Amino acid sequence: MKKLILIGLKDVKLILRDRAALTFMLLAPFLLIVGLGFVTGQVGRGSSGIEAIPVAVANQDDGRLGAALVELFESDELAELVIPTFVTDATAARSRVDADQAAAAVIVPAGFTDSIIPRAGQLPAGRAIKLEVYKNPGRPVSAGVIQTIVEGFISRVETGRVAGEVIVMRALAAGLIPPDQIESFATAMGERLATTLAGESAIRLRATVGGGEQTPFNPMAYMAPGMALLFLMFTVSNGGRSLLAEKSQGTLAQLLVSPTTGAQVLVGKLIGTFLTGVLQMLVLIAASSLLFGLRWGDLLGVFVLILAVVFGAIGWGMLITVLARTPGQVAVVGSAVMLIFGILGGSFVQLSMVPAWLQWLSRLTPNAWGLDGFTILGMGGTLTDLGQPLLGLTVMGLVLGALSVVLFNRRSLLQG
Amino acid sequence: MGNAMDTILEARDLTKHYGDVVAVKGISFEIKRGEIFSLLGPNGAGKTTTISMLSTLYAPTRGDAVIAGHSVTREPMAVRRIIGVVPQGLALYDDLTARENLIFWGQMYGLSGRALSQRVGEVLAQIGLTERAHDRVKTYSGGMKRRLNIGIGLIHRPQLLFMDEPTVGIDPQSRRAILDSIKELNRQGMTVLYTTHYMEEAQELSHRVGIMDRGELIALGTQAELTQQVGESETLVLHLSPHEDAETIAQALRAIPGILRASATDHQVALTTRHAKEILAPVVAQADARGVKIHSIDIREPNLEALFLHLTGRALRD
């Protein structure tokens, strides 16, 4: 074990003395975070959080649900986050977005409530009428926040509707209501549940930190981990490259004629890459916290998530290494994978804004799982809320690691 | 296999195939404790492959070797603790200092604490790098790197040191320093297996020499034993102008009575004869008649190079 650590620490020392690698690992992601901060207006402002998102709301529905959505946008809970402008029709709402006066328009079509909660004497509509969120492409993050609010609202309406049906069926079966009063009972119950639940805040926007201080959601807290995860892939592929570099510079052969096994060399180098990746993430997180005042959330959760995300990423790094034959090939493939995973995994575009199939595909990347985890923590979650991301990343690291070991043995890379 | 008290290494039928290519063809030899044994041969003769098998880097296709009682095929880890390896190429971490390199490699051999620190100091002094110990290796000259490469092979005080062409590509001064340090190590009791394609190095250093060519061990013995095989032959070496066709001239000179063998390399023609002085005049006359310009002529007494020429018909540096 001591030998494994010594090999790993030697690699960390070498990386820390490699200016080019350090530039890619630390400076490049940091500069990108700063750049994106300027683009989104989050750097150089007095406040670092997303605030006052202008949104146009057109409520054409004359039922309780349309009114509940309007109430939600007017609520105190969203007062700091959104500035709603209420317009009469959908065209006017879309025009505000097209003129960049709003990040998004929320359009509640006529008959929305009736399509979900039928009036007395009416049959339920075959299909619920859809709410529309018309997004401003120039403000992707703000539009994404509005979409999330509306999705949460819909989710709660649906919960209320299903709960109402269950209650009515059970009440009927138990003989608590006579059959001739089912309709009036169901209408009243459905309306109460749907509007009560819909009136709740769709997303938890405030996280309690430290002594009860409230912090707003900050998109930099999405961009910063996005960039850190993007460049983490560089670090893990660089780790693979260092194994092949040891081969070409003769030190691998020298290690193998010392009392050191091939497995010890491999695991030692993986430990080196793991420590480097963790160090990179910690430095980026510390720097962004100090310079931009970013709140990454529960410290224990952040640390465990970093360990998991580096583990998952190393799986890919190992696979790239065993499939390549030279340090140059690892560099080229590693850079390509870094960019593809960055795009696919949500480092550049929020995953909620891409098609469902792409979201599914993103699960192949450590970036997507890592971003999920950092978003959960940024929204006030703790280590106990990280089950899915931690599981996804651990499985990724184990499966890819095992696959790499099998391929590595077959190619007998070490013995030439 | 042999007497362990006298013999530190015994190789039997060592063979290595790379696909269809046979790099080493069933060679057998012994190395006695305390001697410098050289494997001499041109590039591609199989010297490095032999050292790679003896140092457990590559498994032999056939055969085995026993080093201090341990088989290289069955007990590689025990063998690795006994041997030190100075590879032909540099095996250094350029971004570490000489001291950090030596500490790392010492740790790989299980050294630690005060013993490691003390040994690193000794090796740095031995290779003359004490004053530059804290500079990164990438700032070193080629000769300094070579010396550090040797130091790494010595860090754990091996019983048997393998040195694979350690003087290739360095300046004469560094080469001299390395040869002197090998003799000093041997005086201190270290056994050395040295490979080279420089006949002068093998002659200067070795107690015994094995001559390799095309994967085979074609001669083995002390220098005196080996040169006896050439008999009383001398070698006349003609240094020609760069534009001359050495091969054509060698062919023409073969016809002169008294010349046993003629071979050409680069801009030289080597003539093997029993009486160099007697054939000098007809050789010069023949060259004149063909309009060949000779820059200089050397007469060499029997040596390992002559033996190689005698055994293979080719010069050592072909």
mmCIF file with all atom_site columns, C-alpha atoms in Angstrom, chain A residues 142-248:
data_model
loop_
_atom_site.group_PDB
_atom_site.id
_atom_site.type_symbol
_atom_site.label_atom_id
_atom_site.label_alt_id
_atom_site.label_comp_id
_atom_site.label_asym_id
_atom_site.label_entity_id
_atom_site.label_seq_id
_atom_site.pdbx_PDB_ins_code
_atom_site.Cartn_x
_atom_site.Cartn_y
_atom_site.Cartn_z
_atom_site.occupancy
_atom_site.B_iso_or_equiv
_atom_site.pdbx_formal_charge
_atom_site.auth_seq_id
_atom_site.auth_comp_id
_atom_site.auth_asym_id
_atom_site.auth_atom_id
_atom_site.pdbx_PDB_model_num
ATOM 1   C CA . SER A 1 142 ? -33.431 32.658 -16.364 1.00 0.00 ? 142 SER A CA 1
ATOM 2   C CA . ALA A 1 143 ? -35.837 30.953 -18.770 1.00 0.00 ? 143 ALA A CA 1
ATOM 3   C CA . GLY A 1 144 ? -34.829 27.630 -17.270 1.00 0.00 ? 144 GLY A CA 1
ATOM 4   C CA . VAL A 1 145 ? -35.745 28.882 -13.798 1.00 0.00 ? 145 VAL A CA 1
ATOM 5   C CA . ILE A 1 146 ? -39.238 29.958 -15.013 1.00 0.00 ? 146 ILE A CA 1
ATOM 6   C CA . GLN A 1 147 ? -39.727 26.598 -16.707 1.00 0.00 ? 147 GLN A CA 1
ATOM 7   C CA . THR A 1 148 ? -38.791 24.822 -13.490 1.00 0.00 ? 148 THR A CA 1
ATOM 8   C CA . ILE A 1 149 ? -41.357 26.892 -11.535 1.00 0.00 ? 149 ILE A CA 1
ATOM 9   C CA . VAL A 1 150 ? -44.100 25.997 -14.015 1.00 0.00 ? 150 VAL A CA 1
ATOM 10  C CA . GLU A 1 151 ? -43.136 22.306 -14.115 1.00 0.00 ? 151 GLU A CA 1
ATOM 11  C CA . GLY A 1 152 ? -43.357 22.192 -10.346 1.00 0.00 ? 152 GLY A CA 1
ATOM 12  C CA . PHE A 1 153 ? -46.805 23.799 -10.485 1.00 0.00 ? 153 PHE A CA 1
ATOM 13  C CA . ILE A 1 154 ? -48.027 21.210 -13.022 1.00 0.00 ? 154 ILE A CA 1
ATOM 14  C CA . SER A 1 155 ? -46.623 18.391 -10.967 1.00 0.00 ? 155 SER A CA 1
ATOM 15  C CA . ARG A 1 156 ? -48.569 19.502 -7.934  1.00 0.00 ? 156 ARG A CA 1
ATOM 16  C CA . VAL A 1 157 ? -51.792 19.973 -9.897  1.00 0.00 ? 157 VAL A CA 1
ATOM 17  C CA . GLU A 1 158 ? -51.477 16.431 -11.193 1.00 0.00 ? 158 GLU A CA 1
ATOM 18  C CA . THR A 1 159 ? -50.806 15.162 -7.675  1.00 0.00 ? 159 THR A CA 1
ATOM 19  C CA . GLY A 1 160 ? -53.975 16.893 -6.446  1.00 0.00 ? 160 GLY A CA 1
ATOM 20  C CA . ARG A 1 161 ? -56.091 15.484 -9.249  1.00 0.00 ? 161 ARG A CA 1
ATOM 21  C CA . VAL A 1 162 ? -54.975 11.900 -8.685  1.00 0.00 ? 162 VAL A CA 1
ATOM 22  C CA . ALA A 1 163 ? -55.344 12.258 -4.918  1.00 0.00 ? 163 ALA A CA 1
ATOM 23  C CA . GLY A 1 164 ? -58.915 13.528 -5.396  1.00 0.00 ? 164 GLY A CA 1
ATOM 24  C CA . GLU A 1 165 ? -59.860 10.541 -7.522  1.00 0.00 ? 165 GLU A CA 1
ATOM 25  C CA . VAL A 1 166 ? -58.503 8.152  -4.942  1.00 0.00 ? 166 VAL A CA 1
ATOM 26  C CA . ILE A 1 167 ? -60.346 9.864  -2.091  1.00 0.00 ? 167 ILE A CA 1
ATOM 27  C CA . VAL A 1 168 ? -63.675 9.829  -3.964  1.00 0.00 ? 168 VAL A CA 1
ATOM 28  C CA . MET A 1 169 ? -63.366 6.162  -4.892  1.00 0.00 ? 169 MET A CA 1
ATOM 29  C CA . ARG A 1 170 ? -62.534 5.168  -1.341  1.00 0.00 ? 170 ARG A CA 1
ATOM 30  C CA . ALA A 1 171 ? -65.320 7.317  0.133   1.00 0.00 ? 171 ALA A CA 1
ATOM 31  C CA . LEU A 1 172 ? -67.778 5.731  -2.286  1.00 0.00 ? 172 LEU A CA 1
ATOM 32  C CA . ALA A 1 173 ? -66.610 2.221  -1.542  1.00 0.00 ? 173 ALA A CA 1
ATOM 33  C CA . ALA A 1 174 ? -66.901 2.841  2.193   1.00 0.00 ? 174 ALA A CA 1
ATOM 34  C CA . GLY A 1 175 ? -70.430 4.183  1.789   1.00 0.00 ? 175 GLY A CA 1
ATOM 35  C CA . LEU A 1 176 ? -69.390 7.587  3.177   1.00 0.00 ? 176 LEU A CA 1
ATOM 36  C CA . ILE A 1 177 ? -71.162 9.456  0.376   1.00 0.00 ? 177 ILE A CA 1
ATOM 37  C CA . PRO A 1 178 ? -74.370 8.551  -1.431  1.00 0.00 ? 178 PRO A CA 1
ATOM 38  C CA . PRO A 1 179 ? -73.953 7.922  -5.201  1.00 0.00 ? 179 PRO A CA 1
ATOM 39  C CA . ASP A 1 180 ? -76.095 10.950 -6.139  1.00 0.00 ? 180 ASP A CA 1
ATOM 40  C CA . GLN A 1 181 ? -73.608 13.296 -4.397  1.00 0.00 ? 181 GLN A CA 1
ATOM 41  C CA . ILE A 1 182 ? -70.479 11.917 -6.017  1.00 0.00 ? 182 ILE A CA 1
ATOM 42  C CA . GLU A 1 183 ? -70.232 14.651 -8.625  1.00 0.00 ? 183 GLU A CA 1
ATOM 43  C CA . SER A 1 184 ? -70.500 17.594 -6.264  1.00 0.00 ? 184 SER A CA 1
ATOM 44  C CA . PHE A 1 185 ? -68.159 15.903 -3.734  1.00 0.00 ? 185 PHE A CA 1
ATOM 45  C CA . ALA A 1 186 ? -65.560 15.105 -6.391  1.00 0.00 ? 186 ALA A CA 1
ATOM 46  C CA . THR A 1 187 ? -65.603 18.621 -7.822  1.00 0.00 ? 187 THR A CA 1
ATOM 47  C CA . ALA A 1 188 ? -65.164 20.200 -4.430  1.00 0.00 ? 188 ALA A CA 1
ATOM 48  C CA . MET A 1 189 ? -62.433 17.766 -3.395  1.00 0.00 ? 189 MET A CA 1
ATOM 49  C CA . GLY A 1 190 ? -60.497 18.060 -6.672  1.00 0.00 ? 190 GLY A CA 1
ATOM 50  C CA . GLU A 1 191 ? -60.591 21.842 -6.630  1.00 0.00 ? 191 GLU A CA 1
ATOM 51  C CA . ARG A 1 192 ? -59.474 22.000 -3.027  1.00 0.00 ? 192 ARG A CA 1
ATOM 52  C CA . LEU A 1 193 ? -56.569 19.618 -3.487  1.00 0.00 ? 193 LEU A CA 1
ATOM 53  C CA . ALA A 1 194 ? -55.421 20.934 -6.836  1.00 0.00 ? 194 ALA A CA 1
ATOM 54  C CA . THR A 1 195 ? -55.463 24.571 -5.883  1.00 0.00 ? 195 THR A CA 1
ATOM 55  C CA . THR A 1 196 ? -54.016 23.992 -2.442  1.00 0.00 ? 196 THR A CA 1
ATOM 56  C CA . LEU A 1 197 ? -51.080 22.043 -3.780  1.00 0.00 ? 197 LEU A CA 1
ATOM 57  C CA . ALA A 1 198 ? -50.610 24.279 -6.810  1.00 0.00 ? 198 ALA A CA 1
ATOM 58  C CA . GLY A 1 199 ? -50.388 27.291 -4.564  1.00 0.00 ? 199 GLY A CA 1
ATOM 59  C CA . GLU A 1 200 ? -47.272 25.921 -2.910  1.00 0.00 ? 200 GLU A CA 1
ATOM 60  C CA . SER A 1 201 ? -43.948 27.132 -4.146  1.00 0.00 ? 201 SER A CA 1
ATOM 61  C CA . ALA A 1 202 ? -42.985 25.034 -7.154  1.00 0.00 ? 202 ALA A CA 1
ATOM 62  C CA . ILE A 1 203 ? -39.304 25.036 -6.351  1.00 0.00 ? 203 ILE A CA 1
ATOM 63  C CA . ARG A 1 204 ? -37.336 25.568 -3.213  1.00 0.00 ? 204 ARG A CA 1
ATOM 64  C CA . LEU A 1 205 ? -35.503 28.749 -3.980  1.00 0.00 ? 205 LEU A CA 1
ATOM 65  C CA . ARG A 1 206 ? -34.066 29.517 -0.671  1.00 0.00 ? 206 ARG A CA 1
ATOM 66  C CA . ALA A 1 207 ? -31.406 27.511 1.090   1.00 0.00 ? 207 ALA A CA 1
ATOM 67  C CA . THR A 1 208 ? -30.732 27.995 4.739   1.00 0.00 ? 208 THR A CA 1
ATOM 68  C CA . VAL A 1 209 ? -27.030 28.336 5.285   1.00 0.00 ? 209 VAL A CA 1
ATOM 69  C CA . GLY A 1 210 ? -25.083 28.757 8.509   1.00 0.00 ? 210 GLY A CA 1
ATOM 70  C CA . GLY A 1 211 ? -27.061 30.683 11.080  1.00 0.00 ? 211 GLY A CA 1
ATOM 71  C CA . GLY A 1 212 ? -30.265 30.755 9.131   1.00 0.00 ? 212 GLY A CA 1
ATOM 72  C CA . GLU A 1 213 ? -29.043 33.160 6.453   1.00 0.00 ? 213 GLU A CA 1
ATOM 73  C CA . GLN A 1 214 ? -31.029 32.868 3.268   1.00 0.00 ? 214 GLN A CA 1
ATOM 74  C CA . THR A 1 215 ? -29.183 32.699 -0.053  1.00 0.00 ? 215 THR A CA 1
ATOM 75  C CA . PRO A 1 216 ? -30.734 32.987 -3.487  1.00 0.00 ? 216 PRO A CA 1
ATOM 76  C CA . PHE A 1 217 ? -30.123 30.416 -6.246  1.00 0.00 ? 217 PHE A CA 1
ATOM 77  C CA . ASN A 1 218 ? -27.052 31.459 -8.178  1.00 0.00 ? 218 ASN A CA 1
ATOM 78  C CA . PRO A 1 219 ? -26.462 30.328 -11.778 1.00 0.00 ? 219 PRO A CA 1
ATOM 79  C CA . MET A 1 220 ? -22.719 30.657 -11.197 1.00 0.00 ? 220 MET A CA 1
ATOM 80  C CA . ALA A 1 221 ? -23.183 27.725 -8.857  1.00 0.00 ? 221 ALA A CA 1
ATOM 81  C CA . TYR A 1 222 ? -24.212 25.775 -11.983 1.00 0.00 ? 222 TYR A CA 1
ATOM 82  C CA . MET A 1 223 ? -21.556 27.171 -14.309 1.00 0.00 ? 223 MET A CA 1
ATOM 83  C CA . ALA A 1 224 ? -18.658 26.732 -11.904 1.00 0.00 ? 224 ALA A CA 1
ATOM 84  C CA . PRO A 1 225 ? -19.146 22.980 -11.337 1.00 0.00 ? 225 PRO A CA 1
ATOM 85  C CA . GLY A 1 226 ? -19.952 22.652 -15.042 1.00 0.00 ? 226 GLY A CA 1
ATOM 86  C CA . MET A 1 227 ? -16.544 24.032 -15.971 1.00 0.00 ? 227 MET A CA 1
ATOM 87  C CA . ALA A 1 228 ? -14.780 22.162 -13.162 1.00 0.00 ? 228 ALA A CA 1
ATOM 88  C CA . LEU A 1 229 ? -16.302 18.887 -14.398 1.00 0.00 ? 229 LEU A CA 1
ATOM 89  C CA . LEU A 1 230 ? -15.432 19.720 -18.000 1.00 0.00 ? 230 LEU A CA 1
ATOM 90  C CA . PHE A 1 231 ? -11.761 20.126 -17.153 1.00 0.00 ? 231 PHE A CA 1
ATOM 91  C CA . LEU A 1 232 ? -11.777 17.193 -14.764 1.00 0.00 ? 232 LEU A CA 1
ATOM 92  C CA . MET A 1 233 ? -11.981 15.036 -17.886 1.00 0.00 ? 233 MET A CA 1
ATOM 93  C CA . PHE A 1 234 ? -8.727  16.646 -19.039 1.00 0.00 ? 234 PHE A CA 1
ATOM 94  C CA . THR A 1 235 ? -7.115  15.694 -15.755 1.00 0.00 ? 235 THR A CA 1
ATOM 95  C CA . VAL A 1 236 ? -8.166  12.046 -15.895 1.00 0.00 ? 236 VAL A CA 1
ATOM 96  C CA . SER A 1 237 ? -7.105  11.622 -19.507 1.00 0.00 ? 237 SER A CA 1
ATOM 97  C CA . ASN A 1 238 ? -3.822  13.322 -18.614 1.00 0.00 ? 238 ASN A CA 1
ATOM 98  C CA . GLY A 1 239 ? -3.404  10.660 -15.936 1.00 0.00 ? 239 GLY A CA 1
ATOM 99  C CA . GLY A 1 240 ? -3.758  7.995  -18.605 1.00 0.00 ? 240 GLY A CA 1
ATOM 100 C CA . ARG A 1 241 ? -1.335  9.851  -20.794 1.00 0.00 ? 241 ARG A CA 1
ATOM 101 C CA . SER A 1 242 ? 1.225   9.837  -17.981 1.00 0.00 ? 242 SER A CA 1
ATOM 102 C CA . LEU A 1 243 ? 1.122   6.014  -17.889 1.00 0.00 ? 243 LEU A CA 1
ATOM 103 C CA . LEU A 1 244 ? 1.945   5.836  -21.592 1.00 0.00 ? 244 LEU A CA 1
ATOM 104 C CA . ALA A 1 245 ? 4.528   8.592  -21.119 1.00 0.00 ? 245 ALA A CA 1
ATOM 105 C CA . GLU A 1 246 ? 6.235   6.476  -18.442 1.00 0.00 ? 246 GLU A CA 1
ATOM 106 C CA . LYS A 1 247 ? 6.381   3.712  -21.006 1.00 0.00 ? 247 LYS A CA 1
ATOM 107 C CA . SER A 1 248 ? 7.934   5.888  -23.700 1.00 0.00 ? 248 SER A CA 1
#
